[in-house]
Amino acid sequence: MEVRRITINIAGRVYPLNVPAAEEETLRKVGKQIENMIKDFEQNFDVRDKQDALAMCALKLGTNAEVVSLNYEKNINSTNERLAKINQTLNEIGK
């Protein structure tokens, strides 16, 4: 697995990272997303401190991740229920 050394700039600080080549593009996109979120919070919510903007980003990203996780679980449960019904129907047909 190829590892690359990249730098990500977030809130005026540079973070050097060693990342798998396959993850480089994703990390760069996330870094830009965080930068854009910081700018948005600073412009729209009178945030003056980068630490506050970063905390707000963490809350928003964490909330988004939790919503995705909950939706994933609901979809899995729903799919399992449908598969169980299909299996039951097939078993009844096969008798």
GROMACS .gro file of C-alpha atoms in nm:
model
   95
    1MET     CA    1   0.000   0.000   0.000
    2GLU     CA    2   0.145   0.331  -0.110
    3VAL     CA    3   0.161   0.601   0.158
    4ARG     CA    4   0.180   0.968   0.072
    5ARG     CA    5   0.282   1.266   0.280
    6ILE     CA    6   0.032   1.549   0.242
    7THR     CA    7  -0.046   1.870   0.425
    8ILE     CA    8  -0.394   1.987   0.514
    9ASN     CA    9  -0.460   2.347   0.615
   10ILE     CA   10  -0.742   2.389   0.867
   11ALA     CA   11  -0.817   2.711   1.053
   12GLY     CA   12  -0.485   2.864   0.957
   13ARG     CA   13  -0.278   2.570   1.075
   14VAL     CA   14  -0.094   2.320   0.861
   15TYR     CA   15  -0.127   1.952   0.947
   16PRO     CA   16   0.122   1.712   0.785
   17LEU     CA   17  -0.024   1.366   0.739
   18ASN     CA   18   0.097   1.031   0.612
   19VAL     CA   19  -0.201   0.876   0.437
   20PRO     CA   20  -0.271   0.581   0.210
   21ALA     CA   21  -0.277   0.704  -0.149
   22ALA     CA   22  -0.636   0.582  -0.185
   23GLU     CA   23  -0.747   0.817   0.096
   24GLU     CA   24  -0.566   1.131  -0.020
   25GLU     CA   25  -0.849   1.275  -0.227
   26THR     CA   26  -1.103   1.210   0.048
   27LEU     CA   27  -0.889   1.380   0.313
   28ARG     CA   28  -0.835   1.682   0.090
   29LYS     CA   29  -1.210   1.710   0.027
   30VAL     CA   30  -1.287   1.684   0.398
   31GLY     CA   31  -1.023   1.948   0.474
   32LYS     CA   32  -1.183   2.184   0.223
   33GLN     CA   33  -1.528   2.105   0.364
   34ILE     CA   34  -1.410   2.195   0.714
   35GLU     CA   35  -1.251   2.518   0.587
   36ASN     CA   36  -1.577   2.612   0.413
   37MET     CA   37  -1.777   2.532   0.725
   38ILE     CA   38  -1.547   2.751   0.935
   39LYS     CA   39  -1.593   3.040   0.691
   40ASP     CA   40  -1.968   2.988   0.694
   41PHE     CA   41  -1.985   2.988   1.073
   42GLU     CA   42  -1.766   3.298   1.093
   43GLN     CA   43  -1.980   3.487   0.842
   44ASN     CA   44  -2.326   3.378   0.952
   45PHE     CA   45  -2.300   3.325   1.326
   46ASP     CA   46  -2.067   3.600   1.444
   47VAL     CA   47  -1.799   3.349   1.542
   48ARG     CA   48  -1.474   3.531   1.608
   49ASP     CA   49  -1.265   3.251   1.754
   50LYS     CA   50  -1.136   2.967   1.536
   51GLN     CA   51  -1.174   2.729   1.831
   52ASP     CA   52  -1.547   2.805   1.849
   53ALA     CA   53  -1.582   2.757   1.473
   54LEU     CA   54  -1.398   2.424   1.496
   55ALA     CA   55  -1.623   2.313   1.783
   56MET     CA   56  -1.929   2.401   1.576
   57CYS     CA   57  -1.784   2.205   1.282
   58ALA     CA   58  -1.725   1.905   1.507
   59LEU     CA   59  -2.085   1.920   1.632
   60LYS     CA   60  -2.226   1.949   1.281
   61LEU     CA   61  -2.011   1.669   1.139
   62GLY     CA   62  -2.079   1.448   1.439
   63THR     CA   63  -2.452   1.508   1.409
   64ASN     CA   64  -2.441   1.429   1.037
   65ALA     CA   65  -2.249   1.107   1.105
   66GLU     CA   66  -2.498   1.002   1.372
   67VAL     CA   67  -2.795   1.067   1.141
   68VAL     CA   68  -2.631   0.861   0.867
   69SER     CA   69  -2.561   0.581   1.115
   70LEU     CA   70  -2.919   0.577   1.243
   71ASN     CA   71  -3.058   0.576   0.889
   72TYR     CA   72  -2.823   0.292   0.799
   73GLU     CA   73  -2.942   0.089   1.098
   74LYS     CA   74  -3.308   0.155   1.007
   75ASN     CA   75  -3.243   0.048   0.648
   76ILE     CA   76  -3.067  -0.270   0.762
   77ASN     CA   77  -3.351  -0.356   1.001
   78SER     CA   78  -3.614  -0.285   0.736
   79THR     CA   79  -3.427  -0.493   0.480
   80ASN     CA   80  -3.390  -0.781   0.725
   81GLU     CA   81  -3.763  -0.773   0.800
   82ARG     CA   82  -3.850  -0.778   0.429
   83LEU     CA   83  -3.606  -1.063   0.366
   84ALA     CA   84  -3.758  -1.260   0.654
   85LYS     CA   85  -4.107  -1.212   0.502
   86ILE     CA   86  -3.982  -1.318   0.159
   87ASN     CA   87  -3.814  -1.620   0.313
   88GLN     CA   88  -4.132  -1.710   0.499
   89THR     CA   89  -4.339  -1.677   0.180
   90LEU     CA   90  -4.094  -1.892  -0.012
   91ASN     CA   91  -4.102  -2.156   0.261
   92GLU     CA   92  -4.483  -2.159   0.252
   93ILE     CA   93  -4.483  -2.192  -0.127
   94GLY     CA   94  -4.230  -2.476  -0.109
   95LYS     CA   95  -4.443  -2.686   0.127
   0.00000   0.00000   0.00000
